[in-house]
Coordinates of C-alpha atoms in Angstrom, one line a residue:
Chain A
M1 CA -90.3 57.2 107.1
A2 CA -88.4 59.5 109.5
V3 CA -89.9 61.9 112.0
F4 CA -88.6 64.5 114.4
K5 CA -90.3 66.2 117.3
T6 CA -89.4 69.9 117.5
P7 CA -89.9 71.8 120.7
F8 CA -91.7 74.6 118.9
N9 CA -94.4 74.7 116.1
G10 CA -93.0 74.0 112.7
Y11 CA -93.2 76.8 110.1
A12 CA -91.0 75.7 107.2
V13 CA -88.8 72.9 106.0
R14 CA -86.2 72.7 103.2
F15 CA -84.0 70.0 101.7
S16 CA -80.4 70.8 101.4
P17 CA -79.3 71.4 97.8
F18 CA -75.9 69.8 98.7
H19 CA -76.7 66.8 101.0
E20 CA -79.4 64.5 100.0
R21 CA -80.1 63.5 103.6
R22 CA -80.1 66.9 105.3
V23 CA -83.1 69.2 106.0
L24 CA -83.5 72.7 107.5
V25 CA -86.5 73.3 109.7
G26 CA -87.8 76.7 110.9
T27 CA -89.9 76.6 114.0
S28 CA -91.7 79.2 116.3
Q29 CA -92.8 79.1 119.9
N30 CA -96.5 79.5 120.7
F31 CA -97.6 79.1 117.1
G32 CA -95.5 82.0 116.0
I33 CA -97.6 84.5 117.8
L34 CA -95.4 85.3 120.7
G35 CA -92.0 84.0 121.7
N36 CA -88.8 82.7 120.2
G37 CA -87.8 80.8 117.1
R38 CA -85.4 78.0 116.5
L39 CA -83.7 76.8 113.3
H40 CA -82.9 73.1 113.2
V41 CA -80.5 71.3 110.9
L42 CA -81.5 67.6 110.8
D43 CA -80.1 64.5 109.1
L44 CA -81.9 61.5 107.9
P45 CA -80.7 58.3 109.6
P46 CA -78.1 56.3 107.6
P47 CA -79.5 53.8 105.2
G48 CA -78.6 50.9 107.5
G49 CA -81.8 51.4 109.4
S50 CA -80.2 51.9 112.9
G51 CA -81.7 55.3 113.4
G52 CA -85.1 53.9 114.3
G53 CA -87.0 56.3 112.0
L54 CA -85.9 59.4 113.8
L55 CA -84.2 62.4 112.1
L56 CA -80.9 63.2 113.8
P57 CA -80.3 66.7 115.1
V58 CA -77.1 68.2 113.7
C59 CA -77.4 71.7 115.2
A60 CA -79.9 74.3 116.2
F61 CA -79.9 78.1 116.4
D62 CA -82.2 80.3 118.5
T63 CA -83.7 83.6 117.5
A64 CA -85.4 86.2 119.6
D65 CA -88.6 86.0 117.6
A66 CA -90.6 83.5 115.5
I67 CA -89.0 82.1 112.3
Y68 CA -91.6 82.1 109.5
D69 CA -89.4 80.8 106.7
C70 CA -85.9 79.5 106.0
A71 CA -83.8 78.6 103.0
W72 CA -80.5 76.9 102.3
S73 CA -77.8 78.8 100.5
E74 CA -77.2 77.5 97.0
S75 CA -73.6 78.5 97.1
H76 CA -72.3 77.4 100.5
E77 CA -73.3 74.0 101.8
S78 CA -73.6 75.0 105.5
L79 CA -75.1 78.5 105.0
A80 CA -78.8 79.1 105.7
V81 CA -81.0 82.1 106.0
A82 CA -84.0 82.6 108.2
A83 CA -86.9 85.0 107.9
V84 CA -87.6 86.2 111.4
A85 CA -90.8 87.8 112.6
D86 CA -89.1 90.9 114.1
G87 CA -88.4 92.0 110.6
S88 CA -84.8 90.8 110.5
V89 CA -83.2 88.4 108.1
K90 CA -80.5 86.2 109.8
L91 CA -77.7 84.2 108.1
F92 CA -76.5 81.1 110.0
D93 CA -73.6 78.8 109.3
A94 CA -74.3 75.3 110.4
S95 CA -70.5 74.5 110.5
L96 CA -69.9 77.1 113.2
P97 CA -70.8 76.9 116.9
A98 CA -73.9 78.6 118.1
S99 CA -71.8 81.3 119.7
S100 CA -70.6 82.7 116.4
N101 CA -74.0 82.7 114.8
P102 CA -75.8 84.4 113.3
L103 CA -73.2 85.5 110.9
R104 CA -75.3 88.4 109.9
S105 CA -78.5 90.0 111.0
L106 CA -80.1 92.3 108.4
H107 CA -82.6 94.8 109.7
E108 CA -84.5 96.6 106.9
H109 CA -88.0 95.3 106.9
S110 CA -90.3 97.2 109.3
R111 CA -92.6 94.2 109.8
E112 CA -92.6 90.4 110.0
V113 CA -90.6 88.7 107.2
H114 CA -92.8 86.0 105.9
S115 CA -90.7 84.3 103.1
V116 CA -87.2 83.9 101.9
D117 CA -85.9 82.3 98.7
W118 CA -82.4 81.8 97.4
N119 CA -81.6 82.3 93.8
P120 CA -81.0 78.8 92.4
L121 CA -79.3 79.9 89.2
R122 CA -77.0 82.7 90.1
R123 CA -76.7 81.4 93.7
D124 CA -75.3 84.6 95.2
S125 CA -78.6 86.4 96.1
F126 CA -81.8 85.8 97.9
L127 CA -85.2 87.5 98.2
T128 CA -87.3 88.3 101.3
A129 CA -91.0 89.1 101.3
S130 CA -92.5 90.9 104.3
W131 CA -95.7 92.2 105.8
D132 CA -94.5 95.7 105.2
D133 CA -95.7 95.2 101.5
S134 CA -92.2 95.0 100.1
V135 CA -89.8 92.4 98.6
K136 CA -86.1 92.9 99.1
L137 CA -83.2 91.6 97.1
W138 CA -80.0 90.8 99.1
S139 CA -76.6 89.7 97.9
L140 CA -73.9 88.2 100.0
D141 CA -71.3 90.7 98.7
R142 CA -73.3 93.8 99.9
P143 CA -73.9 94.8 103.5
A144 CA -77.4 96.2 102.8
S145 CA -80.2 95.2 100.5
L146 CA -79.6 95.7 96.8
R147 CA -83.1 96.7 95.9
T148 CA -86.6 97.0 97.3
F149 CA -89.6 96.1 95.2
R150 CA -92.7 98.0 96.4
E151 CA -95.9 97.7 94.4
H152 CA -98.0 95.4 96.4
A153 CA -100.8 97.1 98.4
Y154 CA -100.9 94.5 101.2
C155 CA -98.6 92.0 102.9
V156 CA -96.4 90.1 100.6
Y157 CA -96.6 86.5 101.7
S158 CA -94.1 84.8 99.3
A159 CA -91.4 85.5 96.8
A160 CA -90.0 82.9 94.5
W161 CA -87.2 82.9 92.0
S162 CA -87.7 81.5 88.6
A163 CA -85.8 78.2 88.3
R164 CA -84.9 78.9 84.7
H165 CA -84.2 82.6 84.5
A166 CA -81.7 84.1 86.9
D167 CA -83.3 87.6 86.8
V168 CA -87.0 86.8 87.2
F169 CA -89.0 86.2 90.2
A170 CA -92.7 86.2 91.3
S171 CA -94.3 87.6 94.5
A172 CA -97.7 86.6 96.0
S173 CA -99.5 89.1 98.1
G174 CA -102.6 89.6 100.3
D175 CA -103.8 92.2 97.7
R176 CA -105.0 89.1 95.7
T177 CA -102.4 89.6 93.0
V178 CA -99.2 87.9 91.9
R179 CA -96.6 90.0 90.3
V180 CA -93.8 88.9 88.1
W181 CA -90.6 91.0 88.3
D182 CA -87.3 91.3 86.4
V183 CA -84.6 92.6 88.8
R184 CA -83.3 94.8 86.0
D185 CA -86.6 96.6 85.5
P186 CA -87.8 99.4 87.6
A187 CA -91.4 98.1 87.8
S188 CA -93.1 94.7 87.7
S189 CA -93.4 93.1 84.3
L190 CA -96.8 91.5 84.9
V191 CA -99.6 91.7 87.4
I192 CA -101.9 88.6 87.6
P193 CA -105.1 89.1 89.6
A194 CA -104.8 85.5 90.5
H195 CA -107.4 84.8 93.1
D196 CA -110.5 86.2 94.8
H197 CA -108.8 85.9 98.2
E198 CA -105.3 86.5 99.5
V199 CA -102.6 84.7 97.7
L200 CA -100.3 82.9 100.2
S201 CA -97.7 81.2 98.1
C202 CA -96.3 80.9 94.6
D203 CA -93.7 78.8 92.8
W204 CA -92.3 78.4 89.3
N205 CA -92.4 75.4 87.2
K206 CA -88.9 74.0 87.0
Y207 CA -89.2 72.9 83.4
D208 CA -91.4 75.6 81.9
E209 CA -90.0 79.1 82.2
C210 CA -93.4 80.6 81.7
S211 CA -95.5 78.6 84.1
L212 CA -96.1 79.3 87.8
A213 CA -98.5 78.1 90.5
T214 CA -100.3 80.1 93.1
A215 CA -102.0 79.0 96.3
S216 CA -104.7 81.1 98.0
V217 CA -107.1 81.5 100.9
D218 CA -109.9 80.6 98.5
K219 CA -108.8 76.9 99.0
S220 CA -107.5 76.4 95.4
V221 CA -104.2 76.1 93.7
R222 CA -103.9 77.6 90.2
V223 CA -101.4 77.2 87.5
W224 CA -100.7 80.1 85.2
D225 CA -98.9 80.8 82.0
V226 CA -97.3 84.3 82.1
R227 CA -97.9 84.6 78.3
A228 CA -101.6 84.2 78.8
P229 CA -102.4 85.5 82.3
R230 CA -106.1 86.1 81.7
A231 CA -107.2 82.6 82.7
P232 CA -105.3 79.9 84.7
L233 CA -104.0 76.8 82.9
A234 CA -105.5 74.7 85.7
A235 CA -107.4 75.2 88.9
L236 CA -106.9 72.5 91.5
A237 CA -109.7 72.3 94.1
G238 CA -109.7 69.8 96.9
H239 CA -108.3 71.5 100.0
A240 CA -110.9 72.2 102.6
Y241 CA -109.2 75.4 103.9
A242 CA -106.7 78.0 102.8
V243 CA -103.7 76.6 101.0
R244 CA -100.6 77.7 102.7
R245 CA -97.7 76.7 100.4
V246 CA -97.3 75.3 96.9
R247 CA -94.2 73.8 95.3
F248 CA -93.4 72.4 91.9
S249 CA -91.6 69.1 91.7
P250 CA -87.9 69.4 90.8
H251 CA -88.2 66.1 88.8
R252 CA -91.5 66.1 87.0
E253 CA -92.9 68.9 85.0
S254 CA -96.5 68.7 86.0
L255 CA -96.2 67.5 89.5
L256 CA -97.1 69.9 92.4
M257 CA -97.2 69.6 96.1
S258 CA -99.3 71.8 98.4
C259 CA -100.1 72.0 102.1
S260 CA -103.1 73.6 103.8
Y261 CA -104.8 74.7 107.0
D262 CA -107.0 71.6 106.5
M263 CA -104.0 69.7 107.9
T264 CA -103.3 67.7 104.7
V265 CA -100.4 67.6 102.2
R266 CA -101.5 66.9 98.7
L267 CA -99.8 66.0 95.4
W268 CA -101.3 67.0 92.1
D269 CA -100.6 66.4 88.4
Y270 CA -102.1 69.6 86.9
R271 CA -102.2 68.1 83.4
A272 CA -104.1 65.0 84.4
D273 CA -107.9 64.8 84.3
D274 CA -107.9 63.5 87.9
A275 CA -105.4 66.0 89.2
L276 CA -105.2 64.8 92.8
L277 CA -102.6 62.1 93.1
A278 CA -102.3 61.7 96.8
A279 CA -103.5 63.3 100.1
Y280 CA -101.4 62.8 103.2
D281 CA -103.2 63.5 106.5
H282 CA -100.4 62.5 108.8
H283 CA -100.3 65.9 110.6
S284 CA -102.7 66.6 113.4
E285 CA -102.4 70.4 113.1
F286 CA -101.9 73.0 110.4
V287 CA -99.2 72.1 107.9
L288 CA -97.1 75.1 107.1
G289 CA -93.9 73.8 105.6
I290 CA -93.4 71.4 102.7
D291 CA -90.5 70.6 100.3
M292 CA -89.5 68.1 97.7
S293 CA -86.0 66.9 97.4
A294 CA -84.1 67.9 94.3
L295 CA -81.6 65.2 94.8
V296 CA -83.8 62.2 95.6
D297 CA -86.8 61.7 93.3
G298 CA -90.0 61.4 95.3
L299 CA -88.6 62.3 98.7
L300 CA -91.0 64.6 100.5
A301 CA -90.8 66.6 103.7
S302 CA -93.5 68.4 105.8
A303 CA -93.5 70.4 109.0
G304 CA -96.6 71.5 111.0
W305 CA -98.0 73.0 114.1
D306 CA -98.1 69.6 115.8
E307 CA -94.4 70.1 116.3
L308 CA -93.5 67.2 114.0
V309 CA -91.3 67.1 111.0
Y310 CA -91.8 64.2 108.6
V311 CA -89.6 63.0 105.7
W312 CA -90.9 60.2 103.6
P313 CA -90.8 58.8 100.0
H314 CA -93.9 59.5 98.0
G315 CA -96.3 56.6 98.1
T316 CA -95.5 55.4 101.6
D317 CA -97.2 56.3 104.9
P318 CA -95.2 59.1 106.5
R319 CA -96.0 57.7 110.0
A320 CA -94.7 54.2 109.2
V321 CA -91.3 53.8 110.8
M322 CA -88.6 52.8 108.5
P323 CA -87.9 49.0 108.7
Chain B
M1 CA -68.4 85.8 105.6
A2 CA -66.3 84.2 102.9
S3 CA -63.7 83.5 105.5
N4 CA -66.1 81.7 107.8
S5 CA -67.8 79.7 105.2
P6 CA -66.6 76.9 103.0
P7 CA -65.1 78.2 99.8
P8 CA -67.6 78.4 97.0
G9 CA -65.5 75.9 95.1
N10 CA -67.4 72.9 96.6
T11 CA -69.8 71.9 93.9
R12 CA -73.5 71.9 94.4
P13 CA -75.1 68.9 92.7
I14 CA -76.7 69.8 89.5
K15 CA -80.4 70.5 89.6
P16 CA -82.5 67.9 87.8
W17 CA -84.0 70.6 85.6
D18 CA -80.6 72.0 84.6
R19 CA -80.0 69.2 82.2
P20 CA -80.1 70.3 78.6
G21 CA -83.0 69.6 76.3
T22 CA -85.9 71.1 78.3
S23 CA -86.5 74.3 76.4
S24 CA -90.1 75.4 76.1
G25 CA -90.3 77.8 73.2
P26 CA -90.4 81.6 73.2
T27 CA -90.6 83.4 76.5
P28 CA -91.6 87.0 77.2
F29 CA -88.5 87.7 79.3
K30 CA -85.3 89.5 78.3
P31 CA -82.4 87.0 78.2
P32 CA -80.6 86.7 81.5
S33 CA -77.6 88.9 82.1
N34 CA -74.2 87.6 82.9
G35 CA -72.4 88.5 86.1
S36 CA -73.3 88.6 89.8
T37 CA -76.7 89.7 90.9
S38 CA -75.4 92.9 92.5
D39 CA -73.5 93.8 89.3
V40 CA -76.6 93.1 87.2
V41 CA -78.8 95.2 89.4
E42 CA -76.4 98.1 89.7
A43 CA -75.8 98.1 85.9
S44 CA -79.5 98.3 85.3
G45 CA -79.7 101.5 87.3
T46 CA -82.4 100.3 89.5
A47 CA -80.3 99.6 92.6
K48 CA -81.3 101.4 95.7
P49 CA -79.2 99.9 98.5
G50 CA -80.4 99.8 102.1
E51 CA -83.8 101.3 101.6
I52 CA -85.7 101.2 104.8
V53 CA -89.4 100.5 104.2
N54 CA -91.4 103.1 106.0
T55 CA -94.9 102.0 106.2
A56 CA -96.1 105.6 106.4
E57 CA -95.3 106.1 102.7
R58 CA -96.3 102.7 101.8
N59 CA -98.7 103.3 99.0
V60 CA -96.3 104.5 96.3
P61 CA -97.9 105.1 93.0
A62 CA -98.3 101.6 91.6
N63 CA -100.3 100.0 88.9
T64 CA -102.9 98.7 91.3
N65 CA -105.7 99.1 88.8
T66 CA -105.8 95.4 88.3
L67 CA -106.9 94.8 91.8
A68 CA -110.3 93.3 91.8
R69 CA -111.4 95.1 94.9
P70 CA -109.9 97.8 97.1
V71 CA -107.6 96.3 99.7
P72 CA -108.8 96.8 103.3
P73 CA -106.4 98.7 105.6
R74 CA -104.3 96.6 107.8
P75 CA -105.9 96.1 111.1
W76 CA -103.0 97.5 113.0
E77 CA -102.9 100.8 111.2
Q78 CA -106.4 101.8 111.1
N79 CA -105.9 105.3 112.5
R80 CA -102.3 105.5 111.5
L81 CA -102.6 109.1 110.4
G82 CA -103.9 110.2 113.7
G83 CA -100.4 110.6 115.0
Y84 CA -99.1 110.0 118.5
G85 CA -101.8 111.9 120.4
M86 CA -104.6 110.0 118.9
N87 CA -103.0 106.7 119.4
Y88 CA -102.3 107.6 123.0
N89 CA -105.9 108.5 123.5
T90 CA -106.9 105.1 122.1
Y91 CA -104.7 103.5 124.6
G92 CA -106.3 105.5 127.4
S93 CA -109.8 104.6 126.6
G94 CA -110.0 100.9 127.1
M95 CA -109.7 99.8 123.5
Y96 CA -110.1 96.2 124.2
G97 CA -113.6 96.6 125.5
S98 CA -115.3 95.5 122.3
Y99 CA -114.4 94.0 119.0
G100 CA -114.6 97.4 117.3
G101 CA -112.2 98.8 119.7
Y102 CA -109.9 96.0 118.9
G103 CA -109.3 97.3 115.4
G104 CA -108.7 100.7 116.6
S105 CA -106.0 99.6 119.0
Y106 CA -103.8 98.7 116.1
G107 CA -103.1 102.3 115.4
G108 CA -100.4 101.8 117.9
G109 CA -98.8 99.3 115.6
L110 CA -97.3 102.2 113.9
Y111 CA -95.6 103.0 117.0
G112 CA -94.0 99.7 117.2
N113 CA -93.0 100.1 113.6
S114 CA -91.2 103.3 113.9
L115 CA -89.4 102.0 117.0
Y116 CA -88.2 99.0 115.1
S117 CA -87.1 100.7 112.0
G118 CA -85.1 103.2 114.0
Y119 CA -83.6 100.4 115.9
G120 CA -82.6 98.6 112.7
G121 CA -81.1 101.7 111.3
L122 CA -78.9 102.3 114.2
N123 CA -77.9 98.7 114.7
G124 CA -77.2 98.1 111.0
G125 CA -74.6 100.9 111.3
S126 CA -74.4 101.2 107.5
G127 CA -75.0 104.8 106.8
M128 CA -78.7 104.9 107.5
Y129 CA -78.7 108.1 109.5
G130 CA -79.9 109.8 106.4
G131 CA -83.5 110.0 105.6
G132 CA -85.9 107.4 106.7
M133 CA -85.2 107.0 110.4
Y134 CA -85.2 110.5 111.7
N135 CA -88.0 111.5 109.5
G136 CA -89.9 108.6 110.9
L137 CA -89.1 109.5 114.4
G138 CA -89.9 113.2 114.0
G139 CA -93.2 112.4 112.2
S140 CA -94.7 110.0 114.5
F141 CA -93.2 110.8 117.9
G142 CA -93.9 114.5 117.7
G143 CA -92.8 116.2 120.9
Y144 CA -91.4 113.0 122.3
G145 CA -88.6 112.8 119.9
M146 CA -86.0 114.0 122.3
G147 CA -87.1 111.8 125.0
M148 CA -86.7 108.8 122.8
G149 CA -83.0 109.5 122.3
G150 CA -82.4 108.0 125.7
P151 CA -82.8 104.3 125.2
Y152 CA -81.0 104.3 121.9
G153 CA -78.1 106.2 123.4
D154 CA -77.6 103.0 125.4
R155 CA -77.0 101.0 122.4
D156 CA -74.7 103.4 120.7
P157 CA -72.6 105.5 123.0
N158 CA -71.1 107.4 120.1
N159 CA -74.4 108.6 118.8
P160 CA -73.8 112.2 118.2
Y161 CA -77.4 113.1 117.8
G162 CA -79.1 112.1 121.1
P163 CA -78.7 113.4 124.6
P164 CA -76.7 111.4 127.1
S165 CA -78.1 108.0 128.0
Q166 CA -80.9 107.8 130.5
P167 CA -82.9 104.9 131.7
P168 CA -86.0 104.5 129.6
G169 CA -88.8 106.6 131.0
F170 CA -92.2 105.4 132.0
W171 CA -93.8 106.3 128.7
V172 CA -91.1 104.7 126.7
S173 CA -91.3 101.4 128.4
F174 CA -95.1 101.6 128.5
L175 CA -95.2 102.2 124.8
R176 CA -92.8 99.4 124.2
V177 CA -95.0 97.1 126.0
M178 CA -98.0 98.4 124.0
G179 CA -96.0 97.9 120.9
G180 CA -95.6 94.2 121.9
V181 CA -99.2 93.9 122.6
V182 CA -100.1 95.4 119.3
N183 CA -97.7 93.1 117.5
F184 CA -99.3 90.2 119.2
F185 CA -102.7 91.1 118.0
G186 CA -101.4 91.9 114.5
R187 CA -100.1 88.4 114.1
I188 CA -103.4 86.9 115.3
A189 CA -105.2 89.1 112.9
I190 CA -103.0 87.8 110.0
L191 CA -103.6 84.3 111.1
I192 CA -107.3 84.9 111.1
D193 CA -106.9 86.5 107.7
Q194 CA -105.2 83.4 106.3
N195 CA -107.9 81.3 107.9
T196 CA -110.9 83.3 106.6
Q197 CA -112.8 80.2 105.7
A198 CA -112.0 78.3 108.8
F199 CA -112.9 81.2 111.0
H200 CA -116.1 81.9 109.1
M201 CA -117.1 78.2 109.3
F202 CA -116.3 78.1 112.9
M203 CA -118.4 81.1 113.7
S204 CA -121.3 79.9 111.6
A205 CA -121.2 76.5 113.1
L206 CA -121.3 78.1 116.5
L207 CA -124.2 80.3 115.5
Q208 CA -126.0 77.2 114.1
L209 CA -125.4 75.4 117.3
F210 CA -127.0 78.2 119.3
D211 CA -129.8 78.3 116.8
R212 CA -130.4 74.6 117.0
S213 CA -130.1 74.5 120.7
G214 CA -132.6 77.3 120.9
L215 CA -135.0 75.1 118.9
L216 CA -134.3 72.2 121.1
Y217 CA -135.0 74.0 124.3
G218 CA -138.1 75.3 122.8
E219 CA -139.3 71.8 122.0
L220 CA -138.3 70.6 125.4
A221 CA -140.1 73.4 127.1
R222 CA -143.2 72.7 125.1
F223 CA -143.1 69.1 126.1
V224 CA -142.7 69.9 129.8
F225 CA -145.5 72.3 129.7
R226 CA -147.7 69.7 128.1
L227 CA -146.8 67.3 130.8
L228 CA -147.8 69.9 133.3
G229 CA -151.0 70.4 131.4
I230 CA -150.2 74.0 130.6
R231 CA -151.5 74.8 127.1
T232 CA -148.8 76.5 125.1
R233 CA -149.6 78.6 122.1
P234 CA -150.9 76.2 119.5
K235 CA -149.3 76.3 116.1
K236 CA -151.2 77.8 113.2
A237 CA -151.9 74.4 111.7
H238 CA -153.5 73.3 115.0
L239 CA -155.7 76.3 115.1
A240 CA -157.4 75.3 111.9
G241 CA -157.3 71.6 112.1
S242 CA -157.2 69.5 115.2
G243 CA -158.2 72.4 117.3
E244 CA -157.1 71.4 120.7
V245 CA -154.0 69.9 122.2
P246 CA -154.9 66.3 122.9
G247 CA -153.7 66.5 126.5
N248 CA -156.6 68.8 127.4
D249 CA -159.4 66.4 126.3
G250 CA -159.4 64.1 129.3
K251 CA -159.2 66.8 131.9
G252 CA -156.1 65.4 133.4
Q253 CA -156.9 61.7 133.2
R254 CA -153.5 60.7 132.2
Y255 CA -151.7 63.2 134.3
I256 CA -150.7 63.2 137.9
E257 CA -151.5 66.8 138.4
G258 CA -154.5 68.6 137.3
P259 CA -154.5 71.5 134.9
K260 CA -152.7 74.5 136.4
A261 CA -154.0 77.1 134.1
N262 CA -157.8 77.2 134.1
D263 CA -158.3 79.5 131.3
G264 CA -156.7 80.5 128.0
S265 CA -153.3 80.1 126.6
W266 CA -149.8 80.9 127.7
D267 CA -150.3 84.5 126.4
N268 CA -153.1 85.0 128.7
V269 CA -151.1 83.9 131.7
W270 CA -148.6 86.6 131.1
G271 CA -151.4 89.0 130.3
N272 CA -153.0 88.4 133.7
N273 CA -149.8 88.8 135.4
V274 CA -149.3 92.1 133.9
K275 CA -152.7 93.3 134.9
A276 CA -152.2 92.0 138.5

């Protein structure tokens, strides 16, 4: 429906929790291996159809190293946070000019920061996961991190807040485990040996407090119940290569979205017999960023290494220009 | 930041899942606490603000017993414990010569690490002079600790610890460059990590291609030799059954050139050469 060509390779995309037509895109030069990063704020064209199917740039911020992930603040409509590959976490305010950004640059991770997630319930804190094996909890009212969670034995690729419990989050790591944490407890509450390969992403079911999904290098997505972590509730096979990101739908309990190094974006219903609902192959390179809008049911977004960002309603061809 | 940002009073639209009536029975979690995240964490006694993650003490005692297999060491810190001298030697000895050496070169990644954590500590300026940074510096830099004071003095002229500012020395800039190189390969290594299957399939496809093309060239060569009338080594089936290669029956009737090798098979040709 709408597309945008970024100068760098896309790494992450997020819908704004405040504005239904706004997305945040994190990109990196030279595939994130060497070079700068840029954070874009983009708007969908107005419904009149005069935009010609292009996302409209609102503003963009440059960083000195690749941006691997980004997230909107849940408390301030213009505030966003970026996970930068030099180990820093940077806060940007889209309502301020580029000269006064970043608002803050937090340097505590010693290696690349790979994921960032804002607490959707308490809205005042966010998590960062890094290749230095740690997850850090940050709050806007403190100058340094509140806590560091260090149990993983390899890079932590993703950390995700529970959508239904303000103190609980999960972290996915290259040590093949997913850990469930309570920020009030000194150690993790649960360790799930989730896959036979590295786990690259995890996300919580928005309607079931006990259910989470994991995505792995072993090409599968698995859905787990934390009360019975011995076996997955469902195993979704279909991707041809490692699954890079997984996200539960904000609108339907059993709907999942995943993207992979096989260059496809897939939608799944993990309770159905035929779990695969749709496979979108509109990207011509690795797809690294996906999101589902919480404000518009069925609106999807993806960003990939082909330097393109797509936003489209489920069921339509992402490449079709809006009439 | 509150002064720069819109007031938190502007309301975020409610999340679709926040509507009541979607409870899912008993859960294993303690009920959520009230208050801000920082208050909750500090009240629980688990807060440890501003902890710098030092990769040297990475493997804290953790319940890793559920790991299915031991986790391999990160490629960029294979000889991390070797210290500065060893890393330096690695640099000196052409570590990019072979693939094996490629892993070894990551030892220097530690160097980049320490550099960056120290950098963050100073720039953060929030009381991080304490443990992590200087221990880290002392530990990994060894005798070069004082020399390293220079470049950071630039950034913070009030730094009471370092000597006066000096331009970065040769080794400092050299090691910075090497840190960048090591970072570069570290990221490629992670990318390959995440693409294990893709990489494996790519390599096996390549090997298969070589394998197949070898077969192909073998067949082509055999065909050409037959055209030239040179008897190649017959296959075992031919030894027992049809006996001779059909091209040799007519003594070159169908061929422009006559038989080149009078006697014996391909093996004998080589054998004669050796003797001669």
